[in-house]
mmCIF file of C-alpha atoms in Angstrom:
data_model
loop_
_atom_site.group_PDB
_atom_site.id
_atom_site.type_symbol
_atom_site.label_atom_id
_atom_site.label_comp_id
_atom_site.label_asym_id
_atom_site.label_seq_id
_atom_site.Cartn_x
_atom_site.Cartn_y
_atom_site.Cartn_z
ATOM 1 C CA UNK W 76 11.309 18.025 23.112
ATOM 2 C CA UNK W 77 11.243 14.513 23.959
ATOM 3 C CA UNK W 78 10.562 13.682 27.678
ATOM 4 C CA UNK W 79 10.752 10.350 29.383
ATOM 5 C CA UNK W 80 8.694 9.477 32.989
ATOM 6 C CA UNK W 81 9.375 6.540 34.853
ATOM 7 C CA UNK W 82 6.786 5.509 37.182
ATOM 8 C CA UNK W 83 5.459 2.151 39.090
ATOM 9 C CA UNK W 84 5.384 1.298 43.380
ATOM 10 C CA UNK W 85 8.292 2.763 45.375
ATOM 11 C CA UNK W 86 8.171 -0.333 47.759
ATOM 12 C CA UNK W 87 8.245 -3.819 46.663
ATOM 13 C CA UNK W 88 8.756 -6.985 48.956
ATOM 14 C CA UNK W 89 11.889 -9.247 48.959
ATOM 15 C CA UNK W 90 11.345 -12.397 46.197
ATOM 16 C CA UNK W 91 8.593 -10.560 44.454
ATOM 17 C CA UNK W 92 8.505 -9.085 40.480
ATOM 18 C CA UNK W 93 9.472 -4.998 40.951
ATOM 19 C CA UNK W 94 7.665 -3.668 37.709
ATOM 20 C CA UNK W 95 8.408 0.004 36.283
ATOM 21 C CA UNK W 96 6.624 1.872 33.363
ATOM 22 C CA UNK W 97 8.383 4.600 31.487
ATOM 23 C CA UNK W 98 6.043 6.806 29.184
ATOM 24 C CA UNK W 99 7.564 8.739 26.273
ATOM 25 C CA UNK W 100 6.549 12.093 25.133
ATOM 26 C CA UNK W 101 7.455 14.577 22.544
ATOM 27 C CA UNK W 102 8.103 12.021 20.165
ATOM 28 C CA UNK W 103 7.173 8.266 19.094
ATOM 29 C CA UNK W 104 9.017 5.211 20.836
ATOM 30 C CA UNK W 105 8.574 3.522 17.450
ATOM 31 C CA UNK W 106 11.009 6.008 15.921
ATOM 32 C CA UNK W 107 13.505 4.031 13.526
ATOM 33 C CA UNK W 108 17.034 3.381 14.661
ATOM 34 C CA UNK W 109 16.473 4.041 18.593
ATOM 35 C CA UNK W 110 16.577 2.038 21.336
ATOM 36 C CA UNK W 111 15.310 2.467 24.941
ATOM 37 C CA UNK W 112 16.960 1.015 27.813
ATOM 38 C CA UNK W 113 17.486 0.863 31.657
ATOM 39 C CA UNK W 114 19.765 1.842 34.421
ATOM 40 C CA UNK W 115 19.804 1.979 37.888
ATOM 41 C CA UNK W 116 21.820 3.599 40.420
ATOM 42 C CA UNK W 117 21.884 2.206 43.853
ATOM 43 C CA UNK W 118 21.495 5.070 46.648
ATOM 44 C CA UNK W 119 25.244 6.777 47.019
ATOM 45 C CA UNK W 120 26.293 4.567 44.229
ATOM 46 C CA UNK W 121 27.334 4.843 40.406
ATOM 47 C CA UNK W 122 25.440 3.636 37.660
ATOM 48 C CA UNK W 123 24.448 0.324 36.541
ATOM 49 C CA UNK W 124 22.535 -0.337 32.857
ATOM 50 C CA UNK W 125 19.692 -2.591 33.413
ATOM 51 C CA UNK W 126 18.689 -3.701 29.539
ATOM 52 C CA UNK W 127 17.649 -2.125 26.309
ATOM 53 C CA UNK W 128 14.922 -3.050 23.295
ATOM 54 C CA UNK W 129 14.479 -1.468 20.110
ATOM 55 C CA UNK W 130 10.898 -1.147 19.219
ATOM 56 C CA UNK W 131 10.943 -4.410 16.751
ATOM 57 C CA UNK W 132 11.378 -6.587 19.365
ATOM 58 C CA UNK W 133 14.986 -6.984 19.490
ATOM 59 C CA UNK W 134 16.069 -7.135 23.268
ATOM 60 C CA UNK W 135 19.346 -7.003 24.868
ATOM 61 C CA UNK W 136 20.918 -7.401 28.831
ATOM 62 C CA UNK W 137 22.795 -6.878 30.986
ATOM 63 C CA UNK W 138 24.429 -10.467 31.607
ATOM 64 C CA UNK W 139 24.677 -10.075 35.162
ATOM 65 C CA UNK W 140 20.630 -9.707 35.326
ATOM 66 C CA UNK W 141 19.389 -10.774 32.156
ATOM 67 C CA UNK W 142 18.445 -14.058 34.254
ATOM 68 C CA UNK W 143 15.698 -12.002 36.037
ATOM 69 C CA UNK W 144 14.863 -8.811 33.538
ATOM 70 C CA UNK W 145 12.215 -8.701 30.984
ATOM 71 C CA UNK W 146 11.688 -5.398 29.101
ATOM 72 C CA UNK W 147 8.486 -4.630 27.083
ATOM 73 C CA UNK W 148 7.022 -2.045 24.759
ATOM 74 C CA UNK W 149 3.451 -1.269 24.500
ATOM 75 C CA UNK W 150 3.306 1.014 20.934
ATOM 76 C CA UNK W 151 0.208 1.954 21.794
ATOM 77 C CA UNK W 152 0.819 3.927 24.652
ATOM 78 C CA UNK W 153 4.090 5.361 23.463
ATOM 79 C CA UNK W 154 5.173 3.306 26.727
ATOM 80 C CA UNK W 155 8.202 0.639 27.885
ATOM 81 C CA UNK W 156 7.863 -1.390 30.840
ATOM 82 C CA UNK W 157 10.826 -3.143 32.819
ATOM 83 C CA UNK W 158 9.865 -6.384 34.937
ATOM 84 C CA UNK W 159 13.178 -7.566 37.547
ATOM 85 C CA UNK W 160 11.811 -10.908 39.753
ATOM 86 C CA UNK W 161 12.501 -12.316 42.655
ATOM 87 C CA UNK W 162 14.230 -8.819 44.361
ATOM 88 C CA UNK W 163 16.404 -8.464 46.973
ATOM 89 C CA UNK W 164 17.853 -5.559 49.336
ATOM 90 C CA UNK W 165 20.317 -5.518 46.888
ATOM 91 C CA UNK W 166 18.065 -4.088 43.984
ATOM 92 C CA UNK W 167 17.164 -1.019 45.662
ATOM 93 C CA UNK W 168 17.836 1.949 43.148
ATOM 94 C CA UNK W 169 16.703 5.128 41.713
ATOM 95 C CA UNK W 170 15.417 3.413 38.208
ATOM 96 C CA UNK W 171 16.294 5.597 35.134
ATOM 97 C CA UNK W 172 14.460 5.006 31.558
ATOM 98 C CA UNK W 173 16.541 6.700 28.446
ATOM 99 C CA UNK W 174 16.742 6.970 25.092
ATOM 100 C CA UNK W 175 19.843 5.832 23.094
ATOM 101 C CA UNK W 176 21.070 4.492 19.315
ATOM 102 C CA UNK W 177 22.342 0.704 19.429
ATOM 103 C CA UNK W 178 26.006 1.274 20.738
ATOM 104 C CA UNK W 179 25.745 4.968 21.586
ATOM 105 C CA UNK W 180 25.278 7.560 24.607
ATOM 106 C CA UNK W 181 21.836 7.752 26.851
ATOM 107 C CA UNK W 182 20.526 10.843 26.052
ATOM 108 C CA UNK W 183 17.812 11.846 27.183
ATOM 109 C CA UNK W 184 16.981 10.260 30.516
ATOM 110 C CA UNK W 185 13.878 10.450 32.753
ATOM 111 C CA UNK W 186 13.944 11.926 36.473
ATOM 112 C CA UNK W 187 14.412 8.503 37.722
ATOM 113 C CA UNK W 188 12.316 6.422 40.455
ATOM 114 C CA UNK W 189 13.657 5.043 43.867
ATOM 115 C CA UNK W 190 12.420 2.046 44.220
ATOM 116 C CA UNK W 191 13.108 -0.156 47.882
ATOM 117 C CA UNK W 192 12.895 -3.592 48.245
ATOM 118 C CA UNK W 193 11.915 -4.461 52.232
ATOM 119 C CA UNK W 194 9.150 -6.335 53.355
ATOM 120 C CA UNK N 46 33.295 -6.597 29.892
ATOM 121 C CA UNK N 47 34.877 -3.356 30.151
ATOM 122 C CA UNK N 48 35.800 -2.184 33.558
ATOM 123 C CA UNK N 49 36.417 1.769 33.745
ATOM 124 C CA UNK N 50 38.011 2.774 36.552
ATOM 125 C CA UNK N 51 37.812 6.609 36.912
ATOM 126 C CA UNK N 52 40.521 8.693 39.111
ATOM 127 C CA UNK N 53 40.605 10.667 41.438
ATOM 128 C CA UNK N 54 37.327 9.465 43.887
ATOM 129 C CA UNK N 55 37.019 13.039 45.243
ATOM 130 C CA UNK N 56 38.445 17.035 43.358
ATOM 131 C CA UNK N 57 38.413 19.573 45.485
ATOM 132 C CA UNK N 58 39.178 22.938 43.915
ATOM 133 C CA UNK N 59 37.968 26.237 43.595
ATOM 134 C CA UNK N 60 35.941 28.114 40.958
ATOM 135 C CA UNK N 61 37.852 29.349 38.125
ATOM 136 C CA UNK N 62 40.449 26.523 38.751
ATOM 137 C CA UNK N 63 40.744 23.823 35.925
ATOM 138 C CA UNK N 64 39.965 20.597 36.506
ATOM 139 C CA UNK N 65 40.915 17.616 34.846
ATOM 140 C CA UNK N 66 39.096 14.254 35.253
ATOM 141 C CA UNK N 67 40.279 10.562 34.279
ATOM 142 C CA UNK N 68 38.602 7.578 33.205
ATOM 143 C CA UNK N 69 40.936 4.449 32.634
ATOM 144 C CA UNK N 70 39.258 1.145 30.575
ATOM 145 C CA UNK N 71 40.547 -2.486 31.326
ATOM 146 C CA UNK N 72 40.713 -2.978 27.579
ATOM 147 C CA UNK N 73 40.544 -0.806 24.765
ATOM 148 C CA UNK N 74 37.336 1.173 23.701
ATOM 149 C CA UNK N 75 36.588 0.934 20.541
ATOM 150 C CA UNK N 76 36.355 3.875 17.963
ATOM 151 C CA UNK N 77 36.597 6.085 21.314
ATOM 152 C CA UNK N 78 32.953 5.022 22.132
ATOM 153 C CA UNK N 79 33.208 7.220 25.059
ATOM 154 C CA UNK N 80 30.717 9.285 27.279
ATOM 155 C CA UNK N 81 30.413 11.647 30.056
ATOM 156 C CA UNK N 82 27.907 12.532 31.950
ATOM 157 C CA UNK N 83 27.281 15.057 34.956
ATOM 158 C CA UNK N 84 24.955 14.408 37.578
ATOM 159 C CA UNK N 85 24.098 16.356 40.346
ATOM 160 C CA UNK N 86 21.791 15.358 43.764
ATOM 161 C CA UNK N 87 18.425 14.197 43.071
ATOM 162 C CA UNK N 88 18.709 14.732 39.229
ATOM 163 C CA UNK N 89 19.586 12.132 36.221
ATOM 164 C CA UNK N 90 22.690 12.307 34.411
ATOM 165 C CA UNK N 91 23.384 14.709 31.923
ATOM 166 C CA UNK N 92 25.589 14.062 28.654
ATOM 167 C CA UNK N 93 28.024 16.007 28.270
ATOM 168 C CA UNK N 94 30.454 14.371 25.911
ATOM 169 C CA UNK N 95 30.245 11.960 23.443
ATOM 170 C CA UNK N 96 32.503 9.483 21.089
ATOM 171 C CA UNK N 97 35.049 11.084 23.547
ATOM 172 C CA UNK N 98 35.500 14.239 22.243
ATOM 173 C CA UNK N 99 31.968 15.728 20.822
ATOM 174 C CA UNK N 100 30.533 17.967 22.975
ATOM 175 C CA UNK N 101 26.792 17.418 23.227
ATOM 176 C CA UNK N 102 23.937 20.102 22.461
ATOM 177 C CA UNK N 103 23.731 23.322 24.691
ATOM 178 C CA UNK N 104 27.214 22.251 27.060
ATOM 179 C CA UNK N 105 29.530 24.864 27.227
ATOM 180 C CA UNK N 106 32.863 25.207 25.305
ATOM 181 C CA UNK N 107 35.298 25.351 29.087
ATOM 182 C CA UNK N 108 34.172 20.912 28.866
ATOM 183 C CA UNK N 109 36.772 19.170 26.936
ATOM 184 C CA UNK N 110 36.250 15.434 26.632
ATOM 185 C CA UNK N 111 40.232 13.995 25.126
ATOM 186 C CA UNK N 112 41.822 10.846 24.470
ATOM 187 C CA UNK N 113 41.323 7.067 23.046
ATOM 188 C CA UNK N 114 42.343 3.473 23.312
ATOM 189 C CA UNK N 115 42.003 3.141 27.674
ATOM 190 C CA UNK N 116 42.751 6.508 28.614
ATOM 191 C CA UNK N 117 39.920 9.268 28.761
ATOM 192 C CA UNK N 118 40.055 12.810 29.967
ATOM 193 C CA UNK N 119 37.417 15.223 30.768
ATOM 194 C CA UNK N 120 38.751 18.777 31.477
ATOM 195 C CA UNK N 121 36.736 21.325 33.021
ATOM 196 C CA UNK N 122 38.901 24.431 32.103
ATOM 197 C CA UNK N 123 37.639 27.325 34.133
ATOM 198 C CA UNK N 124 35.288 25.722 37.462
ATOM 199 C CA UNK N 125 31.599 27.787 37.530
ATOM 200 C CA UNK N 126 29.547 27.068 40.897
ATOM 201 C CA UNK N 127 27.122 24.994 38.659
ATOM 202 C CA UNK N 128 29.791 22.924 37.882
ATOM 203 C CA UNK N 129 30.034 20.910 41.151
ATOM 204 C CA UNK N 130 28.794 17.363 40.269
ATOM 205 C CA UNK N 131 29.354 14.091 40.419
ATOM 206 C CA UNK N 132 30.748 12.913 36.712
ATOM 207 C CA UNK N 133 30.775 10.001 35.358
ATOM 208 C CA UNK N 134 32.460 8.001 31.848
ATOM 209 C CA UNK N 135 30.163 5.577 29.973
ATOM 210 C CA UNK N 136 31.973 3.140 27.440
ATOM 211 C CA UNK N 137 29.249 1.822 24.525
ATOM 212 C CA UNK N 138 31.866 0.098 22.414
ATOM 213 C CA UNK N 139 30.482 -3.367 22.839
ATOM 214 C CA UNK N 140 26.545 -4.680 23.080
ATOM 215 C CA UNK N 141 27.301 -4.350 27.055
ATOM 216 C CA UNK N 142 27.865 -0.424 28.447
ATOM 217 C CA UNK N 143 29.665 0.162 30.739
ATOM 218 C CA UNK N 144 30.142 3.174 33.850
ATOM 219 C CA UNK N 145 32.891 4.603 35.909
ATOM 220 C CA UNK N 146 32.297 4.882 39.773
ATOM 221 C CA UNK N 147 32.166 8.514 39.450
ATOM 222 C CA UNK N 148 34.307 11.397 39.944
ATOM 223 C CA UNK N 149 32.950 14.076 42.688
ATOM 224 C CA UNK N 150 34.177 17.630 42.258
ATOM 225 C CA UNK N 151 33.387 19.749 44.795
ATOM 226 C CA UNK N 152 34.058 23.194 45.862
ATOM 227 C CA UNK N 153 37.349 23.820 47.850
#
């Protein structure tokens, strides 16, 4: 059963990079035809996706961030990393990874990680 | 990019009552490239529906995801407790997805 964990600091100071690390399990993040993207969902609020990368390289934003995002995949680790810079109050969210096909559903999702930007 | 606008804010009902969700788009979705998901506190999102009508694996037959174009319908036909949750529509018609600010049912 394939599992996804997000993990990385729970606190990270206005203007600086937050950085999150989601490791895959139960199956291979190199898997053809799958991509693996981010949301977020702002504490009491809906959801928001973040970006997405297939495994080849191809990435893809969201255009309201994609100014600030970076998403990487390390093969080796059966891992994907998301990088947002220069945060503000205003990025504070429970970070979701997930698995999805290009124009399709998330499914499945990890348990998510609040993350708070304050100095 | 597709706005979905999901109605009402806040169900209240009772179990055993039906309930019937709505998710509106601000432009049509195409090939009804339409999710749902339930969420409840401190957990991620679970799919429920997809391509608008598809039930995903393991969710119950009483979820019934309906319609196309800009209207969307999820209908809960007979409320369990486990049912209270937030719910939300996703929209993955274009290379930008989309969600709805959530529907809360809760128990009357």
């Amino acid at each position: 059963q394939l599992q996804l964990q997000e993990s990385g600091p729970g606190l990270v100071k206005p203007s600086e990079t937050l950085s999150l690390t989601c490791t895959v399990s139960g199956g291979s993040i190199s898997s053809s035809h799958y991509y693996w993207g981010w949301i977020r969902q702002p504490p009491g609020k809906g959801l928001e996706w973040i970006g997405s990368f297939y495994y080849s390289g191809s990435t893809y934003y969201n255009p309201s961030l994609e100014n600030r995002v970076a998403v990487s995949v390390d093969t080796s680790k059966n891992q994907f990393s998301l990088k947002l810079s220069s945060v503000t109050a205003a990025d504070t969210a429970v970070y979701f990874c997930a698995r999805h096909d290009f124009l399709k559903w998330f499914d499945p999702w990890g348990q998510g990680t609040l993350v708070t930007v304050s100095s | 990019e597709i706005v979905l606008t999901q109605s009402p804010g806040t169900l209240s009902l009772s179990p055993g009552e039906r309930a019937t969700l709505s998710c509106r788009a601000s432009q049509s979705v195409s090939s009804s490239y339409l999710a749902w998901y339930q969420q409840k506190p401190g957990q991620a999102p679970r799919l429920l529906i997809y391509d608008a009508s598809s039930r995903a694996t393991g969710i119950p037959d009483r979820f019934r995801g309906s319609g196309s174009g800009t209207d969307f319908t999820l209908t809960i036909s007979r409320l369990e407790p486990e049912d209270f949750a937030v719910y939300y529509c996703q929209q993955y018609g274009r290379s930008m997805y989309t969600f709805g600010q959530g529907t809360k049912l809760e128990i009357k």
